[in-house]
C-alpha cells in the first residue's frame, strides 16, 4: 500500500511553526513526515533554516503515530558521522521507534559553511559510504575505533541505544550512486519518479542476496491555493530553484547563486512543472508518476509558509482520500 507523507520544509518555516504543522499533518491523516536538513534556504525569499535535529526532537514528542525521516542529512562535512549516529539513536528513542535516518552526499549550499571546501561527486560518495559504515557500527552500541580514508573514530560508543534499530535510507540519482549505496542502505530515496532507478535498486540488492521489503521514498512539490495565480506566484518566488536539477543544485554555494541561476525561469515554467492551484485531481495526476514507478512512500511539499495552515485545514484530507483511492 502506498503511503503519503508531509514535508517539514525547514527552508520556508520557523521551528515553532514546523512543529505545529507536524501535529496538524498527523491529525489530518498523513502517514509519515520528512524533514529537510539545511543550513541555508535555497532562496532568500524562503527565509528560514532552523536546525532539523532540534526541531525533529520536538516533533517526536508532539506526535504519536507518524513515521519521521531526515530527508536528507549529509553525514560527512557539517556533521561528523559519529555525531549523526548519536543524534539518530537519541531521536529514535524519543520517537518510540518511528524514525528512519535518511542520508545523502549533500549540497555545497549547506556543507561549505564549515570551511572544508567542496569535494567532487565521486569523493563525496566515497565519504558517504565510509560514513554509513561508521554510523552502522556505532548504532550497535559497541565500542568503536575506526581509521579510514576520510574519517577517524577513537574509542566512541553510543550509550543510549534504541530498542528499535535505526534503519537507513540513502538518496540515489543514477547508476553510480546505485552501485555505491543499494547494498549499503535499507531504503532508497529519490526525488524523481524514475522506474529504472527503482528497478536497479531492487536488482542490485537481490543480486547480493539481501532481503527485499525496503521502502522507496520520493518527494514532490505542490502549491495548493484557492487562487491559482497566487499559487503560481508563490511557487515561482520560493521554488523555482527546483528546476535546476541535482547536478546543478548540489554545487551552487549560496542563495544568491540560486537566484542568479534561476533568474530566467518564468512563472509559466514553474506552473508547467509543479501543480499549482485548487485542482486536487491535478496534484493526484502528478503524484501518480511516483507510485507507477514503484515508490512506496511519497512525501508532498506544500510550497510556502503562507497558506500552510489553510492547506492542512481544507485541502489535505480530501487530497489524501483522492490519492489513496487512485493508488489503491
PDB file of C-alpha atoms in Angstrom, residues 70-328:
ATOM      1  CA  UNK A  70      15.559  13.089   7.787  1.00  0.00           C
ATOM      2  CA  UNK A  71      15.308  13.901   4.081  1.00  0.00           C
ATOM      3  CA  UNK A  72      18.242  14.111   3.924  1.00  0.00           C
ATOM      4  CA  UNK A  73      21.185  14.598   6.256  1.00  0.00           C
ATOM      5  CA  UNK A  74      24.740  14.753   4.930  1.00  0.00           C
ATOM      6  CA  UNK A  75      26.953  12.935   7.484  1.00  0.00           C
ATOM      7  CA  UNK A  76      30.345  13.874   6.063  1.00  0.00           C
ATOM      8  CA  UNK A  77      31.182  17.555   6.435  1.00  0.00           C
ATOM      9  CA  UNK A  78      28.880  19.760   8.507  1.00  0.00           C
ATOM     10  CA  UNK A  79      28.312  16.737  10.764  1.00  0.00           C
ATOM     11  CA  UNK A  80      30.831  14.019  11.597  1.00  0.00           C
ATOM     12  CA  UNK A  81      29.261  10.558  11.163  1.00  0.00           C
ATOM     13  CA  UNK A  82      29.777   9.787  14.872  1.00  0.00           C
ATOM     14  CA  UNK A  83      27.632  12.814  15.749  1.00  0.00           C
ATOM     15  CA  UNK A  84      24.937  11.737  13.283  1.00  0.00           C
ATOM     16  CA  UNK A  85      24.884   8.266  14.829  1.00  0.00           C
ATOM     17  CA  UNK A  86      24.333   9.746  18.296  1.00  0.00           C
ATOM     18  CA  UNK A  87      21.610  12.094  17.011  1.00  0.00           C
ATOM     19  CA  UNK A  88      19.832   9.258  15.212  1.00  0.00           C
ATOM     20  CA  UNK A  89      19.905   6.969  18.246  1.00  0.00           C
ATOM     21  CA  UNK A  90      18.523   9.674  20.513  1.00  0.00           C
ATOM     22  CA  UNK A  91      15.791  10.665  18.074  1.00  0.00           C
ATOM     23  CA  UNK A  92      14.747   7.036  17.639  1.00  0.00           C
ATOM     24  CA  UNK A  93      14.268   6.760  21.406  1.00  0.00           C
ATOM     25  CA  UNK A  94      12.261   9.997  21.544  1.00  0.00           C
ATOM     26  CA  UNK A  95      10.135   8.827  18.596  1.00  0.00           C
ATOM     27  CA  UNK A  96       9.476   5.374  20.087  1.00  0.00           C
ATOM     28  CA  UNK A  97      10.872   3.619  17.032  1.00  0.00           C
ATOM     29  CA  UNK A  98       9.275   5.815  14.351  1.00  0.00           C
ATOM     30  CA  UNK A  99      12.484   7.315  12.922  1.00  0.00           C
ATOM     31  CA  UNK A 100      14.375   6.479   9.730  1.00  0.00           C
ATOM     32  CA  UNK A 101      17.754   8.070   9.055  1.00  0.00           C
ATOM     33  CA  UNK A 102      17.786   9.491   5.532  1.00  0.00           C
ATOM     34  CA  UNK A 103      21.281  10.264   4.249  1.00  0.00           C
ATOM     35  CA  UNK A 104      22.763  11.870   1.152  1.00  0.00           C
ATOM     36  CA  UNK A 105      26.024  13.186  -0.246  1.00  0.00           C
ATOM     37  CA  UNK A 106      24.988  16.780   0.439  1.00  0.00           C
ATOM     38  CA  UNK A 107      24.886  20.162  -1.257  1.00  0.00           C
ATOM     39  CA  UNK A 108      27.509  22.872  -1.322  1.00  0.00           C
ATOM     40  CA  UNK A 109      24.836  25.292  -0.069  1.00  0.00           C
ATOM     41  CA  UNK A 110      24.882  23.677   3.365  1.00  0.00           C
ATOM     42  CA  UNK A 111      28.244  21.973   3.713  1.00  0.00           C
ATOM     43  CA  UNK A 112      30.656  24.722   2.648  1.00  0.00           C
ATOM     44  CA  UNK A 113      29.907  26.681   5.840  1.00  0.00           C
ATOM     45  CA  UNK A 114      32.452  24.677   7.876  1.00  0.00           C
ATOM     46  CA  UNK A 115      35.288  25.829   5.608  1.00  0.00           C
ATOM     47  CA  UNK A 116      36.395  22.465   4.225  1.00  0.00           C
ATOM     48  CA  UNK A 117      35.775  23.202   0.558  1.00  0.00           C
ATOM     49  CA  UNK A 118      33.503  21.198  -1.714  1.00  0.00           C
ATOM     50  CA  UNK A 119      34.719  17.799  -2.942  1.00  0.00           C
ATOM     51  CA  UNK A 120      33.904  16.187  -6.288  1.00  0.00           C
ATOM     52  CA  UNK A 121      30.851  13.936  -6.505  1.00  0.00           C
ATOM     53  CA  UNK A 122      32.992  10.785  -6.525  1.00  0.00           C
ATOM     54  CA  UNK A 123      34.824  11.867  -3.387  1.00  0.00           C
ATOM     55  CA  UNK A 124      31.535  12.851  -1.689  1.00  0.00           C
ATOM     56  CA  UNK A 125      30.060   9.446  -2.428  1.00  0.00           C
ATOM     57  CA  UNK A 126      33.175   7.700  -1.138  1.00  0.00           C
ATOM     58  CA  UNK A 127      32.950   9.788   2.041  1.00  0.00           C
ATOM     59  CA  UNK A 128      29.268   8.910   2.427  1.00  0.00           C
ATOM     60  CA  UNK A 129      29.929   5.208   2.041  1.00  0.00           C
ATOM     61  CA  UNK A 130      32.561   5.354   4.774  1.00  0.00           C
ATOM     62  CA  UNK A 131      30.272   7.430   6.981  1.00  0.00           C
ATOM     63  CA  UNK A 132      27.455   4.875   6.673  1.00  0.00           C
ATOM     64  CA  UNK A 133      29.807   2.112   7.814  1.00  0.00           C
ATOM     65  CA  UNK A 134      30.748   4.164  10.892  1.00  0.00           C
ATOM     66  CA  UNK A 135      27.140   5.029  11.714  1.00  0.00           C
ATOM     67  CA  UNK A 136      26.019   1.404  11.484  1.00  0.00           C
ATOM     68  CA  UNK A 137      28.856   0.245  13.705  1.00  0.00           C
ATOM     69  CA  UNK A 138      28.154   2.895  16.330  1.00  0.00           C
ATOM     70  CA  UNK A 139      24.409   2.176  16.337  1.00  0.00           C
ATOM     71  CA  UNK A 140      25.249  -1.332  17.549  1.00  0.00           C
ATOM     72  CA  UNK A 141      26.189   0.170  20.921  1.00  0.00           C
ATOM     73  CA  UNK A 142      29.660  -1.351  20.808  1.00  0.00           C
ATOM     74  CA  UNK A 143      32.904   0.492  21.424  1.00  0.00           C
ATOM     75  CA  UNK A 144      34.212   1.670  18.055  1.00  0.00           C
ATOM     76  CA  UNK A 145      37.710   2.503  16.861  1.00  0.00           C
ATOM     77  CA  UNK A 146      37.909   3.292  13.166  1.00  0.00           C
ATOM     78  CA  UNK A 147      40.508   4.746  10.857  1.00  0.00           C
ATOM     79  CA  UNK A 148      39.511   5.149   7.243  1.00  0.00           C
ATOM     80  CA  UNK A 149      40.497   7.294   4.303  1.00  0.00           C
ATOM     81  CA  UNK A 150      38.250  10.187   5.354  1.00  0.00           C
ATOM     82  CA  UNK A 151      37.239   9.676   8.991  1.00  0.00           C
ATOM     83  CA  UNK A 152      38.733   8.565  12.258  1.00  0.00           C
ATOM     84  CA  UNK A 153      36.770   7.462  15.323  1.00  0.00           C
ATOM     85  CA  UNK A 154      38.582   6.910  18.635  1.00  0.00           C
ATOM     86  CA  UNK A 155      37.014   4.883  21.455  1.00  0.00           C
ATOM     87  CA  UNK A 156      33.470   6.015  20.654  1.00  0.00           C
ATOM     88  CA  UNK A 157      30.292   4.417  21.947  1.00  0.00           C
ATOM     89  CA  UNK A 158      26.610   5.301  21.777  1.00  0.00           C
ATOM     90  CA  UNK A 159      25.384   4.868  25.342  1.00  0.00           C
ATOM     91  CA  UNK A 160      21.662   5.314  24.697  1.00  0.00           C
ATOM     92  CA  UNK A 161      20.841   2.725  22.040  1.00  0.00           C
ATOM     93  CA  UNK A 162      17.191   2.438  20.946  1.00  0.00           C
ATOM     94  CA  UNK A 163      15.304  -0.839  21.299  1.00  0.00           C
ATOM     95  CA  UNK A 164      14.076  -0.453  17.711  1.00  0.00           C
ATOM     96  CA  UNK A 165      17.121  -0.326  15.388  1.00  0.00           C
ATOM     97  CA  UNK A 166      17.539   2.750  13.207  1.00  0.00           C
ATOM     98  CA  UNK A 167      17.219   1.861   9.533  1.00  0.00           C
ATOM     99  CA  UNK A 168      18.977   3.921   6.877  1.00  0.00           C
ATOM    100  CA  UNK A 169      17.711   5.349   3.615  1.00  0.00           C
ATOM    101  CA  UNK A 170      20.172   6.773   1.088  1.00  0.00           C
ATOM    102  CA  UNK A 171      19.488   9.256  -1.703  1.00  0.00           C
ATOM    103  CA  UNK A 172      20.392   7.960  -5.158  1.00  0.00           C
ATOM    104  CA  UNK A 173      20.156   9.583  -8.569  1.00  0.00           C
ATOM    105  CA  UNK A 174      21.926   7.372 -11.095  1.00  0.00           C
ATOM    106  CA  UNK A 175      23.902   4.219 -11.788  1.00  0.00           C
ATOM    107  CA  UNK A 176      26.999   5.322  -9.894  1.00  0.00           C
ATOM    108  CA  UNK A 177      25.082   6.055  -6.703  1.00  0.00           C
ATOM    109  CA  UNK A 178      23.075   2.845  -7.097  1.00  0.00           C
ATOM    110  CA  UNK A 179      26.281   0.855  -7.294  1.00  0.00           C
ATOM    111  CA  UNK A 180      27.633   2.597  -4.214  1.00  0.00           C
ATOM    112  CA  UNK A 181      24.585   2.564  -1.957  1.00  0.00           C
ATOM    113  CA  UNK A 182      21.982  -0.050  -2.956  1.00  0.00           C
ATOM    114  CA  UNK A 183      23.560  -2.623  -0.669  1.00  0.00           C
ATOM    115  CA  UNK A 184      24.655  -0.096   1.982  1.00  0.00           C
ATOM    116  CA  UNK A 185      21.112   1.158   2.615  1.00  0.00           C
ATOM    117  CA  UNK A 186      17.873  -0.308   3.900  1.00  0.00           C
ATOM    118  CA  UNK A 187      15.701   2.076   1.858  1.00  0.00           C
ATOM    119  CA  UNK A 188      16.055   4.109  -1.321  1.00  0.00           C
ATOM    120  CA  UNK A 189      15.425   7.859  -1.503  1.00  0.00           C
ATOM    121  CA  UNK A 190      14.960   9.793  -4.758  1.00  0.00           C
ATOM    122  CA  UNK A 191      13.232  12.956  -5.952  1.00  0.00           C
ATOM    123  CA  UNK A 192      12.361  11.880  -9.498  1.00  0.00           C
ATOM    124  CA  UNK A 193       9.843   9.143 -10.447  1.00  0.00           C
ATOM    125  CA  UNK A 194      12.378   7.013 -12.298  1.00  0.00           C
ATOM    126  CA  UNK A 195      11.197   3.410 -12.548  1.00  0.00           C
ATOM    127  CA  UNK A 196      14.570   2.268 -13.917  1.00  0.00           C
ATOM    128  CA  UNK A 197      16.243   3.631 -10.814  1.00  0.00           C
ATOM    129  CA  UNK A 198      13.811   1.735  -8.582  1.00  0.00           C
ATOM    130  CA  UNK A 199      14.308  -1.485 -10.547  1.00  0.00           C
ATOM    131  CA  UNK A 200      18.075  -1.021 -10.397  1.00  0.00           C
ATOM    132  CA  UNK A 201      17.996  -0.585  -6.630  1.00  0.00           C
ATOM    133  CA  UNK A 202      15.937  -3.738  -6.109  1.00  0.00           C
ATOM    134  CA  UNK A 203      18.037  -5.663  -8.629  1.00  0.00           C
ATOM    135  CA  UNK A 204      21.333  -4.692  -7.026  1.00  0.00           C
ATOM    136  CA  UNK A 205      20.113  -5.795  -3.611  1.00  0.00           C
ATOM    137  CA  UNK A 206      18.695  -9.078  -4.868  1.00  0.00           C
ATOM    138  CA  UNK A 207      21.929  -9.843  -6.724  1.00  0.00           C
ATOM    139  CA  UNK A 208      23.803  -9.882  -3.418  1.00  0.00           C
ATOM    140  CA  UNK A 209      21.158 -11.897  -1.591  1.00  0.00           C
ATOM    141  CA  UNK A 210      19.761  -9.049   0.510  1.00  0.00           C
ATOM    142  CA  UNK A 211      16.162  -9.382   1.636  1.00  0.00           C
ATOM    143  CA  UNK A 212      13.533  -7.308  -0.121  1.00  0.00           C
ATOM    144  CA  UNK A 213      10.928  -5.133   1.531  1.00  0.00           C
ATOM    145  CA  UNK A 214      12.859  -1.887   1.715  1.00  0.00           C
ATOM    146  CA  UNK A 215      10.902   1.289   1.148  1.00  0.00           C
ATOM    147  CA  UNK A 216      11.353   3.579  -1.848  1.00  0.00           C
ATOM    148  CA  UNK A 217      10.779   7.134  -0.689  1.00  0.00           C
ATOM    149  CA  UNK A 218      10.059  10.021  -3.038  1.00  0.00           C
ATOM    150  CA  UNK A 219       9.102  13.666  -2.760  1.00  0.00           C
ATOM    151  CA  UNK A 220       7.123  16.044  -4.956  1.00  0.00           C
ATOM    152  CA  UNK A 221       6.417  19.779  -4.619  1.00  0.00           C
ATOM    153  CA  UNK A 222       2.860  21.081  -4.960  1.00  0.00           C
ATOM    154  CA  UNK A 223       1.397  24.521  -4.393  1.00  0.00           C
ATOM    155  CA  UNK A 224      -2.241  24.244  -3.399  1.00  0.00           C
ATOM    156  CA  UNK A 225      -4.149  27.500  -3.069  1.00  0.00           C
ATOM    157  CA  UNK A 226      -7.769  28.549  -3.765  1.00  0.00           C
ATOM    158  CA  UNK A 227      -6.295  31.145  -6.136  1.00  0.00           C
ATOM    159  CA  UNK A 228      -4.239  29.517  -8.914  1.00  0.00           C
ATOM    160  CA  UNK A 229      -2.471  32.749  -9.846  1.00  0.00           C
ATOM    161  CA  UNK A 230      -1.389  33.244  -6.223  1.00  0.00           C
ATOM    162  CA  UNK A 231      -0.160  29.652  -6.111  1.00  0.00           C
ATOM    163  CA  UNK A 232       1.915  30.081  -9.265  1.00  0.00           C
ATOM    164  CA  UNK A 233       3.415  33.319  -7.975  1.00  0.00           C
ATOM    165  CA  UNK A 234       4.350  31.730  -4.650  1.00  0.00           C
ATOM    166  CA  UNK A 235       5.832  28.648  -6.322  1.00  0.00           C
ATOM    167  CA  UNK A 236       7.916  30.874  -8.599  1.00  0.00           C
ATOM    168  CA  UNK A 237       9.149  33.070  -5.754  1.00  0.00           C
ATOM    169  CA  UNK A 238      10.145  30.200  -3.487  1.00  0.00           C
ATOM    170  CA  UNK A 239      10.640  27.040  -5.521  1.00  0.00           C
ATOM    171  CA  UNK A 240      11.993  27.878  -8.964  1.00  0.00           C
ATOM    172  CA  UNK A 241      15.387  26.512  -7.798  1.00  0.00           C
ATOM    173  CA  UNK A 242      13.906  23.022  -8.109  1.00  0.00           C
ATOM    174  CA  UNK A 243      14.119  23.080 -11.899  1.00  0.00           C
ATOM    175  CA  UNK A 244      17.914  23.211 -11.947  1.00  0.00           C
ATOM    176  CA  UNK A 245      18.329  19.503 -11.354  1.00  0.00           C
ATOM    177  CA  UNK A 246      20.552  17.970  -8.690  1.00  0.00           C
ATOM    178  CA  UNK A 247      23.742  18.133 -10.751  1.00  0.00           C
ATOM    179  CA  UNK A 248      23.443  21.923 -10.585  1.00  0.00           C
ATOM    180  CA  UNK A 249      21.751  22.228  -7.193  1.00  0.00           C
ATOM    181  CA  UNK A 250      24.464  20.247  -5.421  1.00  0.00           C
ATOM    182  CA  UNK A 251      27.224  22.639  -6.456  1.00  0.00           C
ATOM    183  CA  UNK A 252      25.839  26.166  -6.006  1.00  0.00           C
ATOM    184  CA  UNK A 253      27.112  27.640  -2.716  1.00  0.00           C
ATOM    185  CA  UNK A 254      24.657  30.398  -1.741  1.00  0.00           C
ATOM    186  CA  UNK A 255      21.028  31.535  -2.070  1.00  0.00           C
ATOM    187  CA  UNK A 256      22.357  34.361  -4.274  1.00  0.00           C
ATOM    188  CA  UNK A 257      23.797  31.718  -6.600  1.00  0.00           C
ATOM    189  CA  UNK A 258      20.438  30.008  -6.872  1.00  0.00           C
ATOM    190  CA  UNK A 259      18.758  33.358  -7.545  1.00  0.00           C
ATOM    191  CA  UNK A 260      21.203  34.042 -10.357  1.00  0.00           C
ATOM    192  CA  UNK A 261      20.936  30.556 -11.824  1.00  0.00           C
ATOM    193  CA  UNK A 262      17.128  30.774 -11.963  1.00  0.00           C
ATOM    194  CA  UNK A 263      16.684  34.410 -12.966  1.00  0.00           C
ATOM    195  CA  UNK A 264      15.278  33.445 -16.353  1.00  0.00           C
ATOM    196  CA  UNK A 265      12.836  30.830 -15.037  1.00  0.00           C
ATOM    197  CA  UNK A 266       9.337  32.217 -15.595  1.00  0.00           C
ATOM    198  CA  UNK A 267       6.097  31.698 -13.718  1.00  0.00           C
ATOM    199  CA  UNK A 268       4.866  29.728 -16.720  1.00  0.00           C
ATOM    200  CA  UNK A 269       7.885  27.420 -16.489  1.00  0.00           C
ATOM    201  CA  UNK A 270       7.133  26.722 -12.837  1.00  0.00           C
ATOM    202  CA  UNK A 271       3.413  26.160 -13.487  1.00  0.00           C
ATOM    203  CA  UNK A 272       4.280  23.550 -16.117  1.00  0.00           C
ATOM    204  CA  UNK A 273       6.428  21.522 -13.712  1.00  0.00           C
ATOM    205  CA  UNK A 274       4.607  21.974 -10.374  1.00  0.00           C
ATOM    206  CA  UNK A 275       0.842  21.503  -9.882  1.00  0.00           C
ATOM    207  CA  UNK A 276      -0.458  24.859  -8.672  1.00  0.00           C
ATOM    208  CA  UNK A 277      -3.911  25.974  -7.539  1.00  0.00           C
ATOM    209  CA  UNK A 278      -7.041  24.349  -6.121  1.00  0.00           C
ATOM    210  CA  UNK A 279      -7.324  21.391  -8.520  1.00  0.00           C
ATOM    211  CA  UNK A 280      -6.729  18.293  -6.373  1.00  0.00           C
ATOM    212  CA  UNK A 281      -7.029  15.985  -9.377  1.00  0.00           C
ATOM    213  CA  UNK A 282      -4.055  17.731 -10.991  1.00  0.00           C
ATOM    214  CA  UNK A 283      -1.998  17.030  -7.873  1.00  0.00           C
ATOM    215  CA  UNK A 284      -3.074  13.369  -7.880  1.00  0.00           C
ATOM    216  CA  UNK A 285      -2.060  13.054 -11.531  1.00  0.00           C
ATOM    217  CA  UNK A 286       1.399  14.489 -10.807  1.00  0.00           C
ATOM    218  CA  UNK A 287       1.911  12.251  -7.763  1.00  0.00           C
ATOM    219  CA  UNK A 288       0.768   9.132  -9.630  1.00  0.00           C
ATOM    220  CA  UNK A 289       4.047   9.037 -11.569  1.00  0.00           C
ATOM    221  CA  UNK A 290       5.761   8.015  -8.330  1.00  0.00           C
ATOM    222  CA  UNK A 291       3.664   5.026  -7.392  1.00  0.00           C
ATOM    223  CA  UNK A 292       3.635   3.935 -11.023  1.00  0.00           C
ATOM    224  CA  UNK A 293       7.447   3.963 -10.881  1.00  0.00           C
ATOM    225  CA  UNK A 294       7.417   1.734  -7.797  1.00  0.00           C
ATOM    226  CA  UNK A 295       7.720   4.239  -4.954  1.00  0.00           C
ATOM    227  CA  UNK A 296       6.163   3.042  -1.702  1.00  0.00           C
ATOM    228  CA  UNK A 297       6.327   6.333   0.227  1.00  0.00           C
ATOM    229  CA  UNK A 298       5.645   9.733  -1.366  1.00  0.00           C
ATOM    230  CA  UNK A 299       6.084  12.995   0.563  1.00  0.00           C
ATOM    231  CA  UNK A 300       4.309  16.153  -0.546  1.00  0.00           C
ATOM    232  CA  UNK A 301       5.936  19.564  -0.232  1.00  0.00           C
ATOM    233  CA  UNK A 302       3.279  22.256   0.155  1.00  0.00           C
ATOM    234  CA  UNK A 303       5.225  25.277  -1.070  1.00  0.00           C
ATOM    235  CA  UNK A 304       5.455  28.326   1.147  1.00  0.00           C
ATOM    236  CA  UNK A 305       4.808  29.040   4.790  1.00  0.00           C
ATOM    237  CA  UNK A 306       1.953  31.306   3.771  1.00  0.00           C
ATOM    238  CA  UNK A 307      -1.137  29.188   3.263  1.00  0.00           C
ATOM    239  CA  UNK A 308       0.247  26.139   5.092  1.00  0.00           C
ATOM    240  CA  UNK A 309      -2.486  26.228   7.748  1.00  0.00           C
ATOM    241  CA  UNK A 310      -5.169  26.583   5.083  1.00  0.00           C
ATOM    242  CA  UNK A 311      -3.757  23.655   3.119  1.00  0.00           C
ATOM    243  CA  UNK A 312      -3.749  21.422   6.195  1.00  0.00           C
ATOM    244  CA  UNK A 313      -7.215  22.542   7.299  1.00  0.00           C
ATOM    245  CA  UNK A 314      -9.032  22.489   3.967  1.00  0.00           C
ATOM    246  CA  UNK A 315      -7.155  20.529   1.310  1.00  0.00           C
ATOM    247  CA  UNK A 316      -5.083  17.814   2.969  1.00  0.00           C
ATOM    248  CA  UNK A 317      -7.844  15.395   3.981  1.00  0.00           C
ATOM    249  CA  UNK A 318      -9.709  15.367   0.651  1.00  0.00           C
ATOM    250  CA  UNK A 319      -6.389  15.208  -1.194  1.00  0.00           C
ATOM    251  CA  UNK A 320      -5.233  12.208   0.830  1.00  0.00           C
ATOM    252  CA  UNK A 321      -8.549  10.480   0.152  1.00  0.00           C
ATOM    253  CA  UNK A 322      -8.133  11.029  -3.581  1.00  0.00           C
ATOM    254  CA  UNK A 323      -4.507   9.889  -3.525  1.00  0.00           C
ATOM    255  CA  UNK A 324      -5.296   6.688  -1.660  1.00  0.00           C
ATOM    256  CA  UNK A 325      -8.222   5.870  -3.906  1.00  0.00           C
ATOM    257  CA  UNK A 326      -6.125   6.428  -7.044  1.00  0.00           C
ATOM    258  CA  UNK A 327      -3.141   4.458  -5.742  1.00  0.00           C
ATOM    259  CA  UNK A 328      -5.186   1.531  -4.442  1.00  0.00           C
TER     260      UNK A 328
END
